[in-house]
PDB file of C-alpha atoms in Angstrom:
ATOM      1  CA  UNK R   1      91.454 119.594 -28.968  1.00  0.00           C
ATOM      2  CA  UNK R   2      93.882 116.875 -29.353  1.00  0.00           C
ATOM      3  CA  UNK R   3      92.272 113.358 -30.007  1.00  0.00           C
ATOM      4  CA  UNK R   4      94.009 112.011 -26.545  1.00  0.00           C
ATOM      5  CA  UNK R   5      92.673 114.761 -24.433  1.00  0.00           C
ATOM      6  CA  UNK R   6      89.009 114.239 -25.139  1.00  0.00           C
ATOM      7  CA  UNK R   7      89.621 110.282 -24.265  1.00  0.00           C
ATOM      8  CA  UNK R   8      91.636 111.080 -21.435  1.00  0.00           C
ATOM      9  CA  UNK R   9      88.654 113.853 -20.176  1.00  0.00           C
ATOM     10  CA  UNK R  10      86.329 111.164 -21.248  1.00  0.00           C
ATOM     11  CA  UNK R  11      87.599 108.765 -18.838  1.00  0.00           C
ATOM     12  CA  UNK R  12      88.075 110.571 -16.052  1.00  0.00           C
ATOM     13  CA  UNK R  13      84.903 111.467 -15.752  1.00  0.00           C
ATOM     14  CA  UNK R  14      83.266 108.332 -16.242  1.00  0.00           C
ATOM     15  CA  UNK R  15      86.196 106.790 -13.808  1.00  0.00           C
ATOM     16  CA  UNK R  16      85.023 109.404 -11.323  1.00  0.00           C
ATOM     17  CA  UNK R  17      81.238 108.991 -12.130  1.00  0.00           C
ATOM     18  CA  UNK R  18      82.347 105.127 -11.180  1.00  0.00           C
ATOM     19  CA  UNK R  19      83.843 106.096  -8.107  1.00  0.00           C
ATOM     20  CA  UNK R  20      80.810 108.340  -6.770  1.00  0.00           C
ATOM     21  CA  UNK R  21      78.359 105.313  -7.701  1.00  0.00           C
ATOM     22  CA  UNK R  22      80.369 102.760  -5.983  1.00  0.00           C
ATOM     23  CA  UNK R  23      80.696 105.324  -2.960  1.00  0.00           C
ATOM     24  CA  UNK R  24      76.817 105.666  -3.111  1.00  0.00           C
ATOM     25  CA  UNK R  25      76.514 101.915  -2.353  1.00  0.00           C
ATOM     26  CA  UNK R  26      79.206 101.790   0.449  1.00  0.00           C
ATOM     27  CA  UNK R  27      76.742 101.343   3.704  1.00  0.00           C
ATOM     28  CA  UNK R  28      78.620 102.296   7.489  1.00  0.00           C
ATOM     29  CA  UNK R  29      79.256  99.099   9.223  1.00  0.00           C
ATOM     30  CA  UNK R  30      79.497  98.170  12.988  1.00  0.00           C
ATOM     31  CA  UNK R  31      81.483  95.481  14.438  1.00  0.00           C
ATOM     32  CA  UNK R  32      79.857  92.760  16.320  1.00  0.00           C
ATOM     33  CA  UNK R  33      81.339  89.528  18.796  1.00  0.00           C
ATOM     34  CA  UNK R  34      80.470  86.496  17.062  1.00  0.00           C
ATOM     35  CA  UNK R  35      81.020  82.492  18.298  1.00  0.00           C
ATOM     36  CA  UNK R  36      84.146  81.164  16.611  1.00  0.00           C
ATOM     37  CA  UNK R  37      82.912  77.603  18.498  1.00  0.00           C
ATOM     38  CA  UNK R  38      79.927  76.208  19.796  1.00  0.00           C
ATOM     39  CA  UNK R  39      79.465  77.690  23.518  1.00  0.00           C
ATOM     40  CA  UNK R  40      76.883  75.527  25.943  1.00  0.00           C
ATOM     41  CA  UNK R  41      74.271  77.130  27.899  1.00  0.00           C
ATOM     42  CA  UNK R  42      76.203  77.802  31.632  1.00  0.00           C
ATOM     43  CA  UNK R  43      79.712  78.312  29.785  1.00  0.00           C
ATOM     44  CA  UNK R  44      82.074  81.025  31.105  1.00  0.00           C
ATOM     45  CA  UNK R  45      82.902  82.996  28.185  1.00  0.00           C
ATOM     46  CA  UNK R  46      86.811  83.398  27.050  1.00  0.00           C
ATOM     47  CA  UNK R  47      89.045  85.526  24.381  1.00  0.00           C
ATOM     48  CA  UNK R  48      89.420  82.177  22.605  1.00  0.00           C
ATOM     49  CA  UNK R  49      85.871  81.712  22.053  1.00  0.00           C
ATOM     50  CA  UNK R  50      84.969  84.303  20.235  1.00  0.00           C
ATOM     51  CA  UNK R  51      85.728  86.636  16.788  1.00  0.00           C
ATOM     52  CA  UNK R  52      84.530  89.453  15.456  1.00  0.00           C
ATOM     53  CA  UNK R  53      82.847  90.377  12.167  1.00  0.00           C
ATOM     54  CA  UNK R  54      81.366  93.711  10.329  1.00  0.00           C
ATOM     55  CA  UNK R  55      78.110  94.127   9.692  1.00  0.00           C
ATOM     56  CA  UNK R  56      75.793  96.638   8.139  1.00  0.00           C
ATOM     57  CA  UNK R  57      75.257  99.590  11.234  1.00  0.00           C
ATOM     58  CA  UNK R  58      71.519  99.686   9.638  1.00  0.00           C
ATOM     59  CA  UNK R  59      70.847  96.104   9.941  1.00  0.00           C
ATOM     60  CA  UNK R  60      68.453  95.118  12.579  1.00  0.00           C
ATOM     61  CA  UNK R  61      70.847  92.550  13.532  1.00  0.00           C
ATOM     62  CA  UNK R  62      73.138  94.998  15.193  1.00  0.00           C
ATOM     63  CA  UNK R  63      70.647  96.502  17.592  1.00  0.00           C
ATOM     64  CA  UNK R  64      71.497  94.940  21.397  1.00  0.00           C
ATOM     65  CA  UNK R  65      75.065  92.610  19.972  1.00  0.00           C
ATOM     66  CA  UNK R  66      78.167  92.807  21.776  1.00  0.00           C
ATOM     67  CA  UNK R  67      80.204  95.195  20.064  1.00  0.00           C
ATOM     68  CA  UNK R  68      83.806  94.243  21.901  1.00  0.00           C
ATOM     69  CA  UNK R  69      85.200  90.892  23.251  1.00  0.00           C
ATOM     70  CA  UNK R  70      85.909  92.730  26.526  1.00  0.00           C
ATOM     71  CA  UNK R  71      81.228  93.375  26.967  1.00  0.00           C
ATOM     72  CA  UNK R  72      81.511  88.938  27.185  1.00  0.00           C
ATOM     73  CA  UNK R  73      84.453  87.602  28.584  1.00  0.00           C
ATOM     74  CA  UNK R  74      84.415  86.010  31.600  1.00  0.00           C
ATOM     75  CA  UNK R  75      80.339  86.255  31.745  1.00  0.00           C
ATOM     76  CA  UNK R  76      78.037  83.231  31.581  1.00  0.00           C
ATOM     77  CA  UNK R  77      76.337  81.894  28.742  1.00  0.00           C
ATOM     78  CA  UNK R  78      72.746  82.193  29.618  1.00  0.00           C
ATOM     79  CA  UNK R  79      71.356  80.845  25.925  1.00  0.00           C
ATOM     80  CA  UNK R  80      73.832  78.613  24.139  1.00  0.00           C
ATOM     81  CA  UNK R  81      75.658  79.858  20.950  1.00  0.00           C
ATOM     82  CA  UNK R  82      76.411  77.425  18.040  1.00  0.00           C
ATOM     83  CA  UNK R  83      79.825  78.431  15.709  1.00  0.00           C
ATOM     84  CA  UNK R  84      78.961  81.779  13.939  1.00  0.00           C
ATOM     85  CA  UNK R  85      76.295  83.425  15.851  1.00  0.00           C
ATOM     86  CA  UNK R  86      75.912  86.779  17.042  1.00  0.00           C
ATOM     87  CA  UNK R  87      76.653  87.384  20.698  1.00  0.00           C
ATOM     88  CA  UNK R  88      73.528  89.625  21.875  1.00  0.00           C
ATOM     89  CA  UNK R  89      74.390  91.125  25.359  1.00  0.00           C
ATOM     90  CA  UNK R  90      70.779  89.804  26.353  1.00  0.00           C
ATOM     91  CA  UNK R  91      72.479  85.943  26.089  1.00  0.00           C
ATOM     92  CA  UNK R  92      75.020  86.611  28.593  1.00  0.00           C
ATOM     93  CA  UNK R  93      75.079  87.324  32.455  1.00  0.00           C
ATOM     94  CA  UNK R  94      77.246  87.010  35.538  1.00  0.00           C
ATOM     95  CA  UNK R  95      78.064  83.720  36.664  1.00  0.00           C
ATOM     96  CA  UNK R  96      75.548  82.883  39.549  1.00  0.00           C
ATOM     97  CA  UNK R  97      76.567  80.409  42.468  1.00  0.00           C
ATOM     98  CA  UNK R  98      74.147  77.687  43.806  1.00  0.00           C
ATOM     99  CA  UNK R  99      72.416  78.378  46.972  1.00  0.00           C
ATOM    100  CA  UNK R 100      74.675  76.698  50.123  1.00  0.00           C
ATOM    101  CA  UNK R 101      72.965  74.199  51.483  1.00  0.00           C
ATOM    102  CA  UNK R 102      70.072  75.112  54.301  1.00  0.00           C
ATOM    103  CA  UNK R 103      69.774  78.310  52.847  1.00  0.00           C
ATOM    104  CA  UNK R 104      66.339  79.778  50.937  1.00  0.00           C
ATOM    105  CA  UNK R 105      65.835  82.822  49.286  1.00  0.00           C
ATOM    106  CA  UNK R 106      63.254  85.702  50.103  1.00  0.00           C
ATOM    107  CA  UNK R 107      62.727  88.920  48.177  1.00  0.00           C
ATOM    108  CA  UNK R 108      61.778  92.334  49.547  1.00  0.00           C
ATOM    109  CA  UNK R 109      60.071  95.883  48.261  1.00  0.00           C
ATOM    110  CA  UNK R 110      61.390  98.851  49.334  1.00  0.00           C
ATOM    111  CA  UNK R 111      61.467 102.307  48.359  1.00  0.00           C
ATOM    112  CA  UNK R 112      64.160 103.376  46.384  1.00  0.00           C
ATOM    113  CA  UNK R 113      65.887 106.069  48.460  1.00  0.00           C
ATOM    114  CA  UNK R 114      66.278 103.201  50.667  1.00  0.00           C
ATOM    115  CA  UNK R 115      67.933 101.066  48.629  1.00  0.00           C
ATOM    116  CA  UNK R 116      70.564 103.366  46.833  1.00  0.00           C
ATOM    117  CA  UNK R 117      73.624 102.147  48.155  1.00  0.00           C
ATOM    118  CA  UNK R 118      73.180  98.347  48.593  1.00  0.00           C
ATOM    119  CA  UNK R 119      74.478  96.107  45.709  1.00  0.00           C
ATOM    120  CA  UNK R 120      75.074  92.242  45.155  1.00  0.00           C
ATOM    121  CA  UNK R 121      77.039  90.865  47.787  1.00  0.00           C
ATOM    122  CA  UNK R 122      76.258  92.992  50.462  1.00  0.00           C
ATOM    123  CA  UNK R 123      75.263  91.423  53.937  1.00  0.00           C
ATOM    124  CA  UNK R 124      71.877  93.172  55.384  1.00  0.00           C
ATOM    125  CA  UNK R 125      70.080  92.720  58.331  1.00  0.00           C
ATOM    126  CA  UNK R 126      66.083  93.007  58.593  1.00  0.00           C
ATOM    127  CA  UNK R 127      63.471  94.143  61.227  1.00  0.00           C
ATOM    128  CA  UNK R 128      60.297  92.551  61.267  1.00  0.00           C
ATOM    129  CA  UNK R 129      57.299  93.047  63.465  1.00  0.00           C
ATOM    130  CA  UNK R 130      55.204  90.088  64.462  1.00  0.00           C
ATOM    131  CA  UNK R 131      51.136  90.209  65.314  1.00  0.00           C
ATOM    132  CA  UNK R 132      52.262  91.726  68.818  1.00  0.00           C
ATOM    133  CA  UNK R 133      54.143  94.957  67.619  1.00  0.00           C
ATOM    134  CA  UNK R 134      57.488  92.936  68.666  1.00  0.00           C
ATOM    135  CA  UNK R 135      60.612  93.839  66.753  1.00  0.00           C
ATOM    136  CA  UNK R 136      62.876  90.513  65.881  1.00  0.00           C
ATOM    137  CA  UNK R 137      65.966  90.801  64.007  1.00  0.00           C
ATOM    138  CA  UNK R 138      66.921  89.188  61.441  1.00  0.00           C
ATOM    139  CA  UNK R 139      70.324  89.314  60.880  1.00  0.00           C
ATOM    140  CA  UNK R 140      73.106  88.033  58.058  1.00  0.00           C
ATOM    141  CA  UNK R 141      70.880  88.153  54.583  1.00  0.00           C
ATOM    142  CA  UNK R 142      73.526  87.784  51.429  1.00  0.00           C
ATOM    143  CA  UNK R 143      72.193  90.705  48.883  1.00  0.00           C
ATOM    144  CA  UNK R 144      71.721  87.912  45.708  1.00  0.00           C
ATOM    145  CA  UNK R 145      70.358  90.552  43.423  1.00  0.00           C
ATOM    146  CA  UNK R 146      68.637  94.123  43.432  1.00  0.00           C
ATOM    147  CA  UNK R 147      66.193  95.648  40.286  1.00  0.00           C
ATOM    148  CA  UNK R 148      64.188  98.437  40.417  1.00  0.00           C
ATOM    149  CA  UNK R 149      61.204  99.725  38.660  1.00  0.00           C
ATOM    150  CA  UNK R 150      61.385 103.400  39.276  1.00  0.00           C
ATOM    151  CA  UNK R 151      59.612 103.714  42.439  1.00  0.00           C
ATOM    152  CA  UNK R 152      60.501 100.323  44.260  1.00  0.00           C
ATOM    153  CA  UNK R 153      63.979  98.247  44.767  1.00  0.00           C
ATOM    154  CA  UNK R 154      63.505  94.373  44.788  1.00  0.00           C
ATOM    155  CA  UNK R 155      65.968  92.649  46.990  1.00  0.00           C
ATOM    156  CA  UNK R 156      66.397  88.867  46.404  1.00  0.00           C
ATOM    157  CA  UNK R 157      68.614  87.682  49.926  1.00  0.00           C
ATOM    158  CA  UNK R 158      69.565  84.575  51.105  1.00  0.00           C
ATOM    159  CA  UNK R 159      69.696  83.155  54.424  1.00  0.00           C
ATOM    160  CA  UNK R 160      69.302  79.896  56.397  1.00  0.00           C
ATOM    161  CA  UNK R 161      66.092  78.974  55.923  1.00  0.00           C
ATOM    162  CA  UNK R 162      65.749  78.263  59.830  1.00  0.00           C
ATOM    163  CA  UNK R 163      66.221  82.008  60.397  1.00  0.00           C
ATOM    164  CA  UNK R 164      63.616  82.328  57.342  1.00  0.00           C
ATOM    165  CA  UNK R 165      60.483  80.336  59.335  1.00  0.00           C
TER     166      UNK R 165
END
């Protein structure tokens, strides 16, 4: 063979032995919502406030982080952020409005069959039995929140707390 041949066979293979070894060491990435500013504790999140960055899928970092802009905005800071951090979903939640004033908060158990339709917002009423066996209603409680842990639904209402007593 020709003197140019065997250099040109020579380097293409080490030019494709150089391509599979940088290939080897190319690691899948995932894109996470960063803080492009400093964002205080009980801050309503905007577009303007954050970025996004890639970061190595297999990193340990990347496990609970928004992934999109759209996951944050407009949800409330619940841990502050300084310029540059992560934004795990766990430091965000919905933007919670102070009790009005005269009203308390109670929380209830109930099964969970019970519970399956009633969400945040809703307006409930309650019947409670006193000492006697006498039903007294109880009527206008503001659904705050509702978790469940499998078997029961806790409902956090509020009402006027002269209704509550």
């Amino acid at each position: 063979m020709k003197k140019t041949i065997k250099i040109a066979m020579i380097a293409s293979v080490v030019f494709a032995l150089t391509a599979f070894l940088f290939l080897q060491g190319q690691e899948a990435t995932r894109l996470v919502v960063v803080a492009r500013q400093d964002i205080p504790t009980g801050t309503i999140i905007s577009g303007e406030m954050l970025g996004t960055e890639q970061i190595p899928a297999s990193s340990t970092l990347a496990v609970g982080m928004a992934s999109t802009k759209g996951e944050v905005v407009g949800m409330v800071t619940t841990m502050g952020r300084a310029t540059g951090d992560l934004i795990p979903l766990a430091a965000v939640g919905r933007e919670r409005k102070r009790l009005q004033e005269g009203n308390g908060l109670i929380t209830i158990s109930l099964p969970v069959p019970e519970t399956a339709k009633i969400t945040d917002g809703d307006i409930v009423d309650i019947i409670v039995f006193d000492r006697t066996g006498e039903p007294l209603l109880l009527e206008g409680f503001v659904v705050v929140s509702v978790t469940t842990d499998g078997r029961e639904a806790h409902l956090v209402l509020e009402a006027a707390t002269d209704s509550l007593l």
